[in-house]
Coordinates of C-alpha atoms in Angstrom, one line a residue:
D21 CA -1.5 7.7 -27.8
D22 CA -0.9 4.6 -27.1
V23 CA -3.3 4.0 -24.3
D24 CA -5.9 5.9 -26.9
L25 CA -5.1 2.7 -29.1
V26 CA -6.0 0.5 -26.2
R27 CA -9.2 2.0 -26.0
F28 CA -9.7 1.5 -29.0
R29 CA -9.2 -1.7 -29.5
L30 CA -11.2 -2.3 -26.6
V31 CA -13.8 -0.8 -28.7
L32 CA -13.8 -2.2 -31.9
Q33 CA -14.2 -6.1 -30.0
F34 CA -17.2 -4.3 -27.9
F35 CA -19.5 -3.9 -31.6
R36 CA -18.0 -6.9 -33.1
E37 CA -19.1 -9.1 -30.1
V38 CA -22.2 -7.3 -30.2
I39 CA -23.3 -7.6 -34.5
K40 CA -22.4 -11.3 -34.5
G41 CA -24.7 -11.9 -31.5
F42 CA -21.7 -12.8 -28.7
A43 CA -22.6 -9.9 -26.1
N44 CA -25.4 -7.8 -25.2
R45 CA -25.1 -4.4 -25.4
E46 CA -26.9 -4.0 -22.5
H47 CA -24.4 -5.6 -20.3
L48 CA -21.5 -4.0 -21.5
G49 CA -22.6 -0.9 -22.1
P50 CA -22.2 0.5 -18.6
L51 CA -19.0 -1.7 -18.7
M52 CA -17.6 0.8 -22.2
K53 CA -19.3 4.2 -19.9
R54 CA -16.4 3.6 -17.4
L55 CA -13.8 2.8 -19.7
E56 CA -14.6 6.3 -20.8
E57 CA -14.9 7.6 -17.5
R58 CA -11.1 6.5 -16.6
V59 CA -9.1 6.6 -19.2
P60 CA -8.3 10.4 -18.7
S61 CA -7.0 9.1 -15.3
V62 CA -4.8 5.8 -16.4
K63 CA -3.2 8.2 -19.5
R64 CA -1.7 10.3 -16.5
L65 CA -0.6 7.0 -15.1
I66 CA 0.2 4.7 -17.4
R67 CA 2.5 4.3 -20.9
V68 CA 2.3 1.2 -23.3
S69 CA 5.9 0.0 -23.8
D70 CA 7.3 -3.2 -24.3
D71 CA 10.1 -2.4 -22.6
A72 CA 10.2 -5.2 -19.6
F73 CA 11.1 -3.6 -16.8
T74 CA 11.3 -7.1 -15.0
E75 CA 15.2 -7.0 -16.6
T76 CA 16.5 -4.5 -14.4
P77 CA 17.2 -6.1 -10.3
L78 CA 14.7 -3.8 -8.9
T79 CA 11.8 -1.8 -10.1
V80 CA 10.3 0.2 -7.1
I81 CA 6.9 1.8 -8.6
S82 CA 5.9 5.0 -6.8
L83 CA 1.9 4.9 -6.0
R84 CA 2.2 9.0 -4.4
G85 CA -0.3 10.9 -6.2
V86 CA -2.3 8.6 -7.0
N87 CA -6.2 8.3 -6.3
L88 CA -7.8 6.1 -3.9
A89 CA -9.8 4.3 -7.0
M90 CA -5.8 3.8 -9.1
R91 CA -4.3 2.6 -5.8
K92 CA -5.9 -0.1 -5.8
V93 CA -6.4 -0.6 -9.5
L94 CA -2.6 -0.7 -10.3
P95 CA -1.4 -2.6 -8.0
M96 CA -3.2 -6.4 -9.4
I97 CA -2.8 -5.1 -13.2
V98 CA 1.0 -4.8 -12.8
C99 CA 0.9 -7.6 -10.0
K100 CA -0.9 -10.3 -12.8
Q101 CA 0.9 -8.5 -15.4
L102 CA 3.9 -9.7 -13.8
Y103 CA 3.1 -13.5 -12.5
D104 CA 1.2 -14.1 -16.0
A105 CA 4.5 -13.3 -17.6
K106 CA 6.2 -15.2 -15.4
K107 CA 4.7 -18.4 -15.5
D108 CA 5.0 -18.5 -19.0
S109 CA 8.2 -17.4 -19.6
D110 CA 9.9 -19.8 -17.0
P111 CA 6.8 -23.0 -15.2
L112 CA 10.3 -24.8 -13.8
G113 CA 10.7 -21.9 -11.6
Q114 CA 14.5 -20.8 -12.4
R115 CA 15.0 -17.8 -11.7
Y116 CA 13.0 -15.1 -8.6
L117 CA 10.6 -13.0 -8.6
N118 CA 9.3 -11.4 -5.5
L119 CA 6.5 -8.9 -5.0
I120 CA 7.1 -6.4 -2.3
I121 CA 3.8 -4.2 -1.9
D122 CA 4.0 -1.6 1.5
E123 CA 1.2 -0.5 3.3
A124 CA -0.7 -3.6 1.8
H125 CA -3.6 -2.3 3.8
N126 CA -4.6 0.1 1.5
I127 CA -4.0 -2.2 -1.6
L128 CA -5.8 -5.5 0.2
S129 CA -7.7 -4.4 2.2
A130 CA -11.2 -7.2 3.1
D131 CA -13.4 -4.2 3.1
S132 CA -14.1 -1.5 0.2
S133 CA -16.8 1.4 0.1
R134 CA -15.5 2.5 -3.6
E135 CA -15.8 -0.8 -5.7
T136 CA -18.4 -3.7 -6.6
E137 CA -18.1 -7.1 -4.1
A138 CA -17.3 -8.6 -7.8
W139 CA -14.6 -6.7 -8.1
R140 CA -13.2 -6.6 -4.8
D141 CA -13.6 -10.5 -5.2
Y142 CA -11.2 -10.3 -8.1
R143 CA -9.0 -8.1 -6.6
L144 CA -8.3 -10.5 -3.1
E145 CA -8.5 -13.8 -5.6
T146 CA -5.3 -12.2 -8.0
F147 CA -3.3 -11.8 -4.7
E148 CA -4.2 -15.1 -3.1
E149 CA -3.8 -16.5 -5.6
I150 CA 0.2 -15.2 -6.5
I151 CA 0.1 -16.6 -2.4
K152 CA -1.8 -19.6 -2.4
E153 CA 0.8 -21.1 -6.5
G154 CA 2.7 -18.8 -7.0
R155 CA 6.0 -20.5 -5.6
K156 CA 5.6 -23.5 -7.9
F157 CA 7.5 -21.0 -9.8
G158 CA 9.4 -18.8 -8.7
V159 CA 7.1 -15.8 -7.8
F160 CA 6.6 -14.9 -4.1
L161 CA 4.9 -12.2 -2.3
T162 CA 6.3 -9.8 0.5
I163 CA 3.9 -7.6 2.3
A164 CA 4.2 -4.7 4.7
S165 CA 1.7 -2.7 7.2
Q166 CA 0.4 -1.3 10.3
R167 CA -3.2 -2.6 10.3
P168 CA -3.4 -6.5 9.6
H169 CA -6.9 -6.6 10.7
D170 CA -7.6 -4.4 7.6
I171 CA -6.2 -7.1 5.1
S172 CA -7.4 -10.5 4.3
E173 CA -7.3 -13.2 5.9
T174 CA -5.9 -15.8 3.3
I175 CA -3.3 -14.0 3.0
I176 CA -2.5 -13.2 5.8
S177 CA -2.4 -17.5 7.0
Q178 CA -1.1 -17.9 3.8
L179 CA 2.5 -15.9 4.4
H180 CA 5.4 -18.5 5.8
N181 CA 7.3 -15.8 7.7
Y182 CA 6.1 -12.6 9.9
F183 CA 8.1 -10.1 11.1
L184 CA 5.7 -8.5 14.1
H185 CA 6.7 -5.1 15.0
R186 CA 4.2 -3.5 18.1
L187 CA 0.0 -3.8 18.3
V188 CA -1.6 -2.4 20.1
N189 CA -4.8 -2.0 18.3
N190 CA -7.4 -4.8 19.6
L191 CA -8.7 -5.8 16.3
D192 CA -5.3 -6.5 14.9
I193 CA -3.4 -8.7 17.3
H194 CA -7.2 -11.0 16.9
A195 CA -5.8 -10.6 13.2
I196 CA -3.3 -12.5 14.3
E197 CA -3.9 -14.5 16.3
K198 CA -6.8 -16.0 14.7
A199 CA -4.0 -16.3 11.4
V200 CA -1.0 -16.9 12.7
A201 CA -0.6 -20.6 13.7
Y202 CA 3.4 -20.0 14.7
L203 CA 2.9 -18.1 17.7
D204 CA 2.8 -18.7 21.2
R205 CA 0.5 -16.9 23.9
V206 CA 3.3 -14.9 25.7
S207 CA 4.4 -13.3 22.1
F208 CA 1.2 -12.8 21.5
E209 CA 1.5 -10.6 25.2
S210 CA 4.6 -9.0 24.5
L211 CA 3.3 -7.2 20.8
P212 CA 2.2 -4.2 22.6
I213 CA 5.4 -3.5 24.2
L214 CA 7.7 -4.0 22.4
P215 CA 10.8 -1.2 21.9
T216 CA 10.9 0.8 18.4
G217 CA 12.6 -1.0 15.9
A218 CA 12.4 -4.9 17.5
C219 CA 9.9 -7.4 16.3
V220 CA 8.9 -10.6 17.3
L221 CA 10.3 -13.2 14.3
S222 CA 8.0 -15.8 13.8
G223 CA 7.5 -18.8 10.7
V224 CA 9.0 -21.7 9.0
S225 CA 12.5 -20.1 9.3
A226 CA 12.5 -20.1 13.0
Q227 CA 12.0 -22.9 15.0
V228 CA 10.6 -20.6 17.8
P229 CA 9.2 -17.8 18.0
V230 CA 12.3 -14.9 19.0
I231 CA 12.3 -11.4 19.9
V232 CA 15.2 -10.0 17.1
R233 CA 16.6 -6.5 16.9
I234 CA 16.6 -4.6 13.3
A235 CA 19.8 -2.6 12.4
E236 CA 19.2 1.5 12.1
L237 CA 19.9 1.7 8.6
P238 CA 22.2 4.5 7.0
A239 CA 20.8 8.1 7.9
A240 CA 22.0 8.8 4.6
Y241 CA 19.4 5.9 3.3
A242 CA 16.7 5.8 6.4
P243 CA 13.1 7.4 5.4
N244 CA 11.7 10.4 6.6
S245 CA 9.6 8.5 8.7
R246 CA 9.8 9.8 12.3
T247 CA 7.8 10.8 14.0
M248 CA 7.8 15.1 14.8
S249 CA 8.6 15.4 18.9
V250 CA 5.8 18.3 19.5
T251 CA 7.4 19.4 22.7
S252 CA 10.7 19.9 20.8
E253 CA 9.5 22.5 18.9
W254 CA 6.9 23.7 21.2
L255 CA 11.3 24.5 23.5
K256 CA 12.7 26.4 20.5
P257 CA 12.4 30.0 20.9
L258 CA 10.0 31.8 19.4
P259 CA 11.6 34.1 16.7
S260 CA 12.2 37.7 17.1
A261 CA 10.1 40.4 15.3
A262 CA 13.4 41.7 14.2
S263 CA 14.9 38.8 12.9
T264 CA 11.1 38.2 10.9
G265 CA 9.9 41.6 10.1
D266 CA 6.9 41.7 11.9
S267 CA 6.1 44.5 13.7
F268 CA 3.2 44.0 16.9
H269 CA 1.7 47.0 18.1
S270 CA -1.3 47.0 21.5
D271 CA -2.6 49.1 22.8
V272 CA -2.0 48.7 26.8
D273 CA 0.1 51.3 27.8
Q274 CA 3.6 49.9 27.4
G275 CA 4.8 52.1 30.2
P276 CA 8.2 51.9 32.5
G277 CA 8.1 48.1 34.3
T278 CA 5.4 46.7 31.6
A279 CA 6.3 43.2 31.7
F280 CA 4.9 40.7 29.5
P281 CA 5.8 36.6 29.7
W282 CA 6.5 36.6 26.6
D283 CA 9.5 39.6 26.1
D284 CA 11.7 36.8 27.4
D285 CA 13.0 33.3 24.7
E286 CA 10.4 30.7 26.3
P287 CA 7.5 30.3 24.8
P288 CA 4.4 32.4 26.4
F289 CA 2.4 28.8 26.6

């Protein structure tokens, strides 16, 4: 297996450095132990290949079903590899690469109890370097999040354009207020009352903040992200016993004139 080959090379390099005296076995021992624990998870998610998926105009990497630990590691590995490859192959920035991260608060979170402080700093510094220096090499970062408060302030402040939809949490509004220098007081006060589909556009692409309305996608391309209407479900008739094949038994004497509120089509609540 390709992942096992990479693991073998890492272990071989580890013992080579220890034998030559360039590395301390006691220091790197815990790292190698974590490597053994992570290999099964990596083998389920990663395939080593020479095929460059960046040759296609658009590549979507879904993290659905990935555990929380790997959900932070994989995006960093992919973005780091793409960024370094772009710098080496196109130093003049003649080609354009846009990295889009959805649900960015799960990947760019500044606080995390599942990782060490050193690893968290390395993860954030990787994306901070991309957003600070990437534009010189034609690499840009687009993030989407419902919780800007959880994202690193450095990353938010380095963005050039903002599409701010409705925010009702005070922590999220305060995070935007601290990081975004393009908004006025009126724009901040309108964030909690923006209607669905409307947003405040602010940044270098607009001389002043403006409220715009985003057109809805056609039904064939729209994501399944609408909030379920619980009240509409309540008003639907209950399935009858004949249609479901269930039977109803009661110890109550159902003589003539006995009525139950659920005999009608209305639900019993």
